[in-house]
Amino acid sequence: MTGHTTGHPTTIDWDATADSFDQEPDHGLLDPAVRDAWAARMRMWLPQDRPAEVLDLGCGTGSLSLLAAEQGHRVTGVDRSPRMVDLARIKLADADAEVLVGDAFQPPVGERKFDVVMARHVLWLLPDTAAALRHWCSLLKPGGRLLLIEGVWGDAGIPAGEVTEALAPLTSYVQYERLSADPTLWGRSVDDERYAVVARPALPARHAEVVDVHLILRRGDEVLLARRADTGYADGLLNGPSGHVEDGEDVVAAMIREAAEEIGIALTADDLRVALVMQHRGPGGDPRTGWFFEAEYGAGGEPYNREPDKCSELAWHPLGDLPTDMVAYCRAGLDAYRARERFVIHWHEDGDRIAYDAKGEPRGINLPVTGT
C-alpha cells in the first residue's frame, strides 16, 4: 500500500507501521467476511478464463497478492518498504508469487509484461499521476488491464474523476465501480469516496518494436562483458554494454551514448562497425530488434564501470570460451558474431529461462544472406 512520495510528501514511516498494518480490516483481511468480500471482487476484476501474470504495485503485506495467487494467478508484488516486503514474503511463502523491494512509480521488473497491473491506495502518493499510468500501461501485455483501487479520505487520496481523466487518452475502456457502499469490504460503514477502476489500454494501430543497441568491444580475442545488478531483470547475469534507442536517435547515436553512459568511453561513428542485427523476444516479453556493433579496445579511452548501481563488475572474456552465466540473447548474438552470421532471430518461449542454457532448446535462427 506504499508508493513513491516525491510529489506527495507524507510523514508515514511505512517500515515502522508494517507490523501493525494488518490490524486494519481491509489491510490484513483477517475477518473472514472481509476476506470473502475482497475475494469476490477480485474474481470479478481479474481474468477467470486462464491464469494471469499479475503485478501488484505497493503491495504492502501482500493481502491482495495472496487472494490473486489463491485464484490461480502468478503474482509479482512490489513495495518500497523492506519491512512490508518481508511480511509479504512470509504471507506468500506457499504461493506462486515473488515480492520485490522497489518503487511503484518505476517498478523493478525489467522488460517483463503482465496481464494485470493493480494498485490499491497507491496512485495518490505518486508524483505524477499521468506519467505513472502511462508507464503502467506500458507494462501490460496486449489485452491486459489496469486495476486501480483508490479513494479520498479527508485530505488524502485522489478523486475518481482525476483518475478517469488521466486514463482517457491511454485507454479504450474504463469501468468505474463505487466501493463505499459495501461495508463488508472495510469491516465497517464508511462515508468517504472509495472506488475501483478497471481500464484496458487502447491497442496500437500497428506493430511497433523497441530497438536496442549492443556493443561488442574487442581486445584481441576477448570481449568486454558487464554483470547486471539491482535492475530487476537478469540480475547476476553477464551481457555486453547495451541499451534502448531513445526518441529522435539513430542506432549509431544510441550506441555512442550508451557506451559513454555505461563504460565511460567516447566513441565516434568511425569507431563502430555493424556486427549483426537480431530480432529477439524474451520470455513473456514483446519482440524487439537489436543492433550489435563492434569496436576495438582503445577507441574512446579506457572502459570503466560508470553505473555501479546497475553493474557489479566489468571483465574481459575470451570470445572462443564465453561464460555460461550470460543473458541468453546476448550469448546468442556473440555466438552468431563469432560464426560470422549477420542476421539472426532469437525467440524465447514463455517458459524459457532468461539465462543462457547450454542444454536447453536452441532458440537462435541464422538467416541466409543473398550471395552467401
mmCIF file with all atom_site columns, N, CA and C in Angstrom, residues 176-210:
data_model
loop_
_atom_site.group_PDB
_atom_site.id
_atom_site.type_symbol
_atom_site.label_atom_id
_atom_site.label_alt_id
_atom_site.label_comp_id
_atom_site.label_asym_id
_atom_site.label_entity_id
_atom_site.label_seq_id
_atom_site.pdbx_PDB_ins_code
_atom_site.Cartn_x
_atom_site.Cartn_y
_atom_site.Cartn_z
_atom_site.occupancy
_atom_site.B_iso_or_equiv
_atom_site.pdbx_formal_charge
_atom_site.auth_seq_id
_atom_site.auth_comp_id
_atom_site.auth_asym_id
_atom_site.auth_atom_id
_atom_site.pdbx_PDB_model_num
ATOM 1   N N  . TYR A 1 176 ? -15.881 2.042  -13.918 1.00 0.00 ? 176 TYR A N  1
ATOM 2   C CA . TYR A 1 176 ? -15.844 2.611  -12.567 1.00 0.00 ? 176 TYR A CA 1
ATOM 3   C C  . TYR A 1 176 ? -16.785 1.815  -11.668 1.00 0.00 ? 176 TYR A C  1
ATOM 4   N N  . GLU A 1 177 ? -16.322 1.524  -10.448 1.00 0.00 ? 177 GLU A N  1
ATOM 5   C CA . GLU A 1 177 ? -17.136 0.770  -9.504  1.00 0.00 ? 177 GLU A CA 1
ATOM 6   C C  . GLU A 1 177 ? -17.038 1.424  -8.122  1.00 0.00 ? 177 GLU A C  1
ATOM 7   N N  . ARG A 1 178 ? -18.149 1.872  -7.605  1.00 0.00 ? 178 ARG A N  1
ATOM 8   C CA . ARG A 1 178 ? -18.176 2.505  -6.282  1.00 0.00 ? 178 ARG A CA 1
ATOM 9   C C  . ARG A 1 178 ? -18.100 1.424  -5.200  1.00 0.00 ? 178 ARG A C  1
ATOM 10  N N  . LEU A 1 179 ? -17.178 1.603  -4.256  1.00 0.00 ? 179 LEU A N  1
ATOM 11  C CA . LEU A 1 179 ? -16.967 0.610  -3.203  1.00 0.00 ? 179 LEU A CA 1
ATOM 12  C C  . LEU A 1 179 ? -17.408 1.097  -1.826  1.00 0.00 ? 179 LEU A C  1
ATOM 13  N N  . SER A 1 180 ? -17.672 2.383  -1.692  1.00 0.00 ? 180 SER A N  1
ATOM 14  C CA . SER A 1 180 ? -18.013 2.941  -0.377  1.00 0.00 ? 180 SER A CA 1
ATOM 15  C C  . SER A 1 180 ? -19.275 2.318  0.214   1.00 0.00 ? 180 SER A C  1
ATOM 16  N N  . ALA A 1 181 ? -20.192 1.912  -0.649  1.00 0.00 ? 181 ALA A N  1
ATOM 17  C CA . ALA A 1 181 ? -21.498 1.443  -0.167  1.00 0.00 ? 181 ALA A CA 1
ATOM 18  C C  . ALA A 1 181 ? -21.465 0.019  0.378   1.00 0.00 ? 181 ALA A C  1
ATOM 19  N N  . ASP A 1 182 ? -20.310 -0.656 0.267   1.00 0.00 ? 182 ASP A N  1
ATOM 20  C CA . ASP A 1 182 ? -20.223 -2.045 0.739   1.00 0.00 ? 182 ASP A CA 1
ATOM 21  C C  . ASP A 1 182 ? -19.394 -2.088 2.022   1.00 0.00 ? 182 ASP A C  1
ATOM 22  N N  . PRO A 1 183 ? -20.040 -2.042 3.200   1.00 0.00 ? 183 PRO A N  1
ATOM 23  C CA . PRO A 1 183 ? -19.285 -2.009 4.457   1.00 0.00 ? 183 PRO A CA 1
ATOM 24  C C  . PRO A 1 183 ? -18.482 -3.275 4.709   1.00 0.00 ? 183 PRO A C  1
ATOM 25  N N  . THR A 1 184 ? -18.863 -4.375 4.079   1.00 0.00 ? 184 THR A N  1
ATOM 26  C CA . THR A 1 184 ? -18.139 -5.626 4.309   1.00 0.00 ? 184 THR A CA 1
ATOM 27  C C  . THR A 1 184 ? -16.690 -5.521 3.831   1.00 0.00 ? 184 THR A C  1
ATOM 28  N N  . LEU A 1 185 ? -16.439 -4.719 2.798   1.00 0.00 ? 185 LEU A N  1
ATOM 29  C CA . LEU A 1 185 ? -15.067 -4.564 2.304   1.00 0.00 ? 185 LEU A CA 1
ATOM 30  C C  . LEU A 1 185 ? -14.156 -3.893 3.321   1.00 0.00 ? 185 LEU A C  1
ATOM 31  N N  . TRP A 1 186 ? -14.732 -3.047 4.174   1.00 0.00 ? 186 TRP A N  1
ATOM 32  C CA . TRP A 1 186 ? -13.923 -2.216 5.067   1.00 0.00 ? 186 TRP A CA 1
ATOM 33  C C  . TRP A 1 186 ? -14.056 -2.627 6.536   1.00 0.00 ? 186 TRP A C  1
ATOM 34  N N  . GLY A 1 187 ? -14.922 -3.589 6.791   1.00 0.00 ? 187 GLY A N  1
ATOM 35  C CA . GLY A 1 187 ? -15.141 -4.007 8.167   1.00 0.00 ? 187 GLY A CA 1
ATOM 36  C C  . GLY A 1 187 ? -15.975 -3.035 8.963   1.00 0.00 ? 187 GLY A C  1
ATOM 37  N N  . ARG A 1 188 ? -16.574 -2.055 8.278   1.00 0.00 ? 188 ARG A N  1
ATOM 38  C CA . ARG A 1 188 ? -17.402 -1.036 8.924   1.00 0.00 ? 188 ARG A CA 1
ATOM 39  C C  . ARG A 1 188 ? -18.040 -0.202 7.828   1.00 0.00 ? 188 ARG A C  1
ATOM 40  N N  . SER A 1 189 ? -18.989 0.633  8.211   1.00 0.00 ? 189 SER A N  1
ATOM 41  C CA . SER A 1 189 ? -19.579 1.580  7.254   1.00 0.00 ? 189 SER A CA 1
ATOM 42  C C  . SER A 1 189 ? -18.626 2.752  7.054   1.00 0.00 ? 189 SER A C  1
ATOM 43  N N  . VAL A 1 190 ? -18.541 3.248  5.844   1.00 0.00 ? 190 VAL A N  1
ATOM 44  C CA . VAL A 1 190 ? -17.700 4.404  5.526   1.00 0.00 ? 190 VAL A CA 1
ATOM 45  C C  . VAL A 1 190 ? -18.539 5.418  4.761   1.00 0.00 ? 190 VAL A C  1
ATOM 46  N N  . ASP A 1 191 ? -18.200 6.684  4.897   1.00 0.00 ? 191 ASP A N  1
ATOM 47  C CA . ASP A 1 191 ? -18.958 7.726  4.197   1.00 0.00 ? 191 ASP A CA 1
ATOM 48  C C  . ASP A 1 191 ? -18.068 8.560  3.285   1.00 0.00 ? 191 ASP A C  1
ATOM 49  N N  . ASP A 1 192 ? -16.846 8.080  3.029   1.00 0.00 ? 192 ASP A N  1
ATOM 50  C CA . ASP A 1 192 ? -15.958 8.801  2.120   1.00 0.00 ? 192 ASP A CA 1
ATOM 51  C C  . ASP A 1 192 ? -16.005 8.131  0.737   1.00 0.00 ? 192 ASP A C  1
ATOM 52  N N  . GLU A 1 193 ? -15.182 8.605  -0.160  1.00 0.00 ? 193 GLU A N  1
ATOM 53  C CA . GLU A 1 193 ? -15.183 8.110  -1.534  1.00 0.00 ? 193 GLU A CA 1
ATOM 54  C C  . GLU A 1 193 ? -14.181 6.971  -1.683  1.00 0.00 ? 193 GLU A C  1
ATOM 55  N N  . ARG A 1 194 ? -14.670 5.786  -2.006  1.00 0.00 ? 194 ARG A N  1
ATOM 56  C CA . ARG A 1 194 ? -13.799 4.646  -2.267  1.00 0.00 ? 194 ARG A CA 1
ATOM 57  C C  . ARG A 1 194 ? -14.322 3.950  -3.523  1.00 0.00 ? 194 ARG A C  1
ATOM 58  N N  . TYR A 1 195 ? -13.403 3.558  -4.396  1.00 0.00 ? 195 TYR A N  1
ATOM 59  C CA . TYR A 1 195 ? -13.836 3.078  -5.707  1.00 0.00 ? 195 TYR A CA 1
ATOM 60  C C  . TYR A 1 195 ? -12.758 2.193  -6.330  1.00 0.00 ? 195 TYR A C  1
ATOM 61  N N  . ALA A 1 196 ? -13.152 1.485  -7.351  1.00 0.00 ? 196 ALA A N  1
ATOM 62  C CA . ALA A 1 196 ? -12.225 0.719  -8.188  1.00 0.00 ? 196 ALA A CA 1
ATOM 63  C C  . ALA A 1 196 ? -12.418 1.140  -9.637  1.00 0.00 ? 196 ALA A C  1
ATOM 64  N N  . VAL A 1 197 ? -11.351 1.146  -10.375 1.00 0.00 ? 197 VAL A N  1
ATOM 65  C CA . VAL A 1 197 ? -11.375 1.421  -11.806 1.00 0.00 ? 197 VAL A CA 1
ATOM 66  C C  . VAL A 1 197 ? -10.647 0.283  -12.514 1.00 0.00 ? 197 VAL A C  1
ATOM 67  N N  . VAL A 1 198 ? -11.302 -0.318 -13.485 1.00 0.00 ? 198 VAL A N  1
ATOM 68  C CA . VAL A 1 198 ? -10.676 -1.310 -14.349 1.00 0.00 ? 198 VAL A CA 1
ATOM 69  C C  . VAL A 1 198 ? -10.588 -0.695 -15.742 1.00 0.00 ? 198 VAL A C  1
ATOM 70  N N  . ALA A 1 199 ? -9.394  -0.658 -16.287 1.00 0.00 ? 199 ALA A N  1
ATOM 71  C CA . ALA A 1 199 ? -9.190  0.005  -17.580 1.00 0.00 ? 199 ALA A CA 1
ATOM 72  C C  . ALA A 1 199 ? -8.360  -0.882 -18.495 1.00 0.00 ? 199 ALA A C  1
ATOM 73  N N  . ARG A 1 200 ? -8.686  -0.828 -19.773 1.00 0.00 ? 200 ARG A N  1
ATOM 74  C CA . ARG A 1 200 ? -7.926  -1.562 -20.783 1.00 0.00 ? 200 ARG A CA 1
ATOM 75  C C  . ARG A 1 200 ? -7.276  -0.548 -21.729 1.00 0.00 ? 200 ARG A C  1
ATOM 76  N N  . PRO A 1 201 ? -5.955  -0.578 -21.857 1.00 0.00 ? 201 PRO A N  1
ATOM 77  C CA . PRO A 1 201 ? -5.287  0.352  -22.760 1.00 0.00 ? 201 PRO A CA 1
ATOM 78  C C  . PRO A 1 201 ? -5.715  0.145  -24.200 1.00 0.00 ? 201 PRO A C  1
ATOM 79  N N  . ALA A 1 202 ? -5.730  1.233  -24.947 1.00 0.00 ? 202 ALA A N  1
ATOM 80  C CA . ALA A 1 202 ? -6.016  1.147  -26.378 1.00 0.00 ? 202 ALA A CA 1
ATOM 81  C C  . ALA A 1 202 ? -4.907  0.366  -27.062 1.00 0.00 ? 202 ALA A C  1
ATOM 82  N N  . LEU A 1 203 ? -5.279  -0.548 -27.942 1.00 0.00 ? 203 LEU A N  1
ATOM 83  C CA . LEU A 1 203 ? -4.286  -1.322 -28.675 1.00 0.00 ? 203 LEU A CA 1
ATOM 84  C C  . LEU A 1 203 ? -3.643  -0.455 -29.747 1.00 0.00 ? 203 LEU A C  1
ATOM 85  N N  . PRO A 1 204 ? -2.351  -0.615 -29.973 1.00 0.00 ? 204 PRO A N  1
ATOM 86  C CA . PRO A 1 204 ? -1.699  0.180  -31.027 1.00 0.00 ? 204 PRO A CA 1
ATOM 87  C C  . PRO A 1 204 ? -2.273  -0.152 -32.391 1.00 0.00 ? 204 PRO A C  1
ATOM 88  N N  . ALA A 1 205 ? -2.281  0.835  -33.246 1.00 0.00 ? 205 ALA A N  1
ATOM 89  C CA . ALA A 1 205 ? -2.845  0.655  -34.577 1.00 0.00 ? 205 ALA A CA 1
ATOM 90  C C  . ALA A 1 205 ? -1.985  -0.251 -35.451 1.00 0.00 ? 205 ALA A C  1
ATOM 91  N N  . ARG A 1 206 ? -0.677  -0.308 -35.150 1.00 0.00 ? 206 ARG A N  1
ATOM 92  C CA . ARG A 1 206 ? 0.208   -1.133 -35.963 1.00 0.00 ? 206 ARG A CA 1
ATOM 93  C C  . ARG A 1 206 ? 1.315   -1.688 -35.083 1.00 0.00 ? 206 ARG A C  1
ATOM 94  N N  . HIS A 1 207 ? 1.957   -2.720 -35.590 1.00 0.00 ? 207 HIS A N  1
ATOM 95  C CA . HIS A 1 207 ? 3.038   -3.356 -34.845 1.00 0.00 ? 207 HIS A CA 1
ATOM 96  C C  . HIS A 1 207 ? 4.198   -2.378 -34.661 1.00 0.00 ? 207 HIS A C  1
ATOM 97  N N  . ALA A 1 208 ? 4.750   -2.340 -33.476 1.00 0.00 ? 208 ALA A N  1
ATOM 98  C CA . ALA A 1 208 ? 5.912   -1.499 -33.193 1.00 0.00 ? 208 ALA A CA 1
ATOM 99  C C  . ALA A 1 208 ? 6.842   -2.269 -32.273 1.00 0.00 ? 208 ALA A C  1
ATOM 100 N N  . GLU A 1 209 ? 8.132   -2.061 -32.428 1.00 0.00 ? 209 GLU A N  1
ATOM 101 C CA . GLU A 1 209 ? 9.114   -2.744 -31.599 1.00 0.00 ? 209 GLU A CA 1
ATOM 102 C C  . GLU A 1 209 ? 10.104  -1.744 -31.011 1.00 0.00 ? 209 GLU A C  1
ATOM 103 N N  . VAL A 1 210 ? 10.551  -2.045 -29.803 1.00 0.00 ? 210 VAL A N  1
ATOM 104 C CA . VAL A 1 210 ? 11.668  -1.328 -29.211 1.00 0.00 ? 210 VAL A CA 1
ATOM 105 C C  . VAL A 1 210 ? 12.931  -1.704 -29.978 1.00 0.00 ? 210 VAL A C  1
#
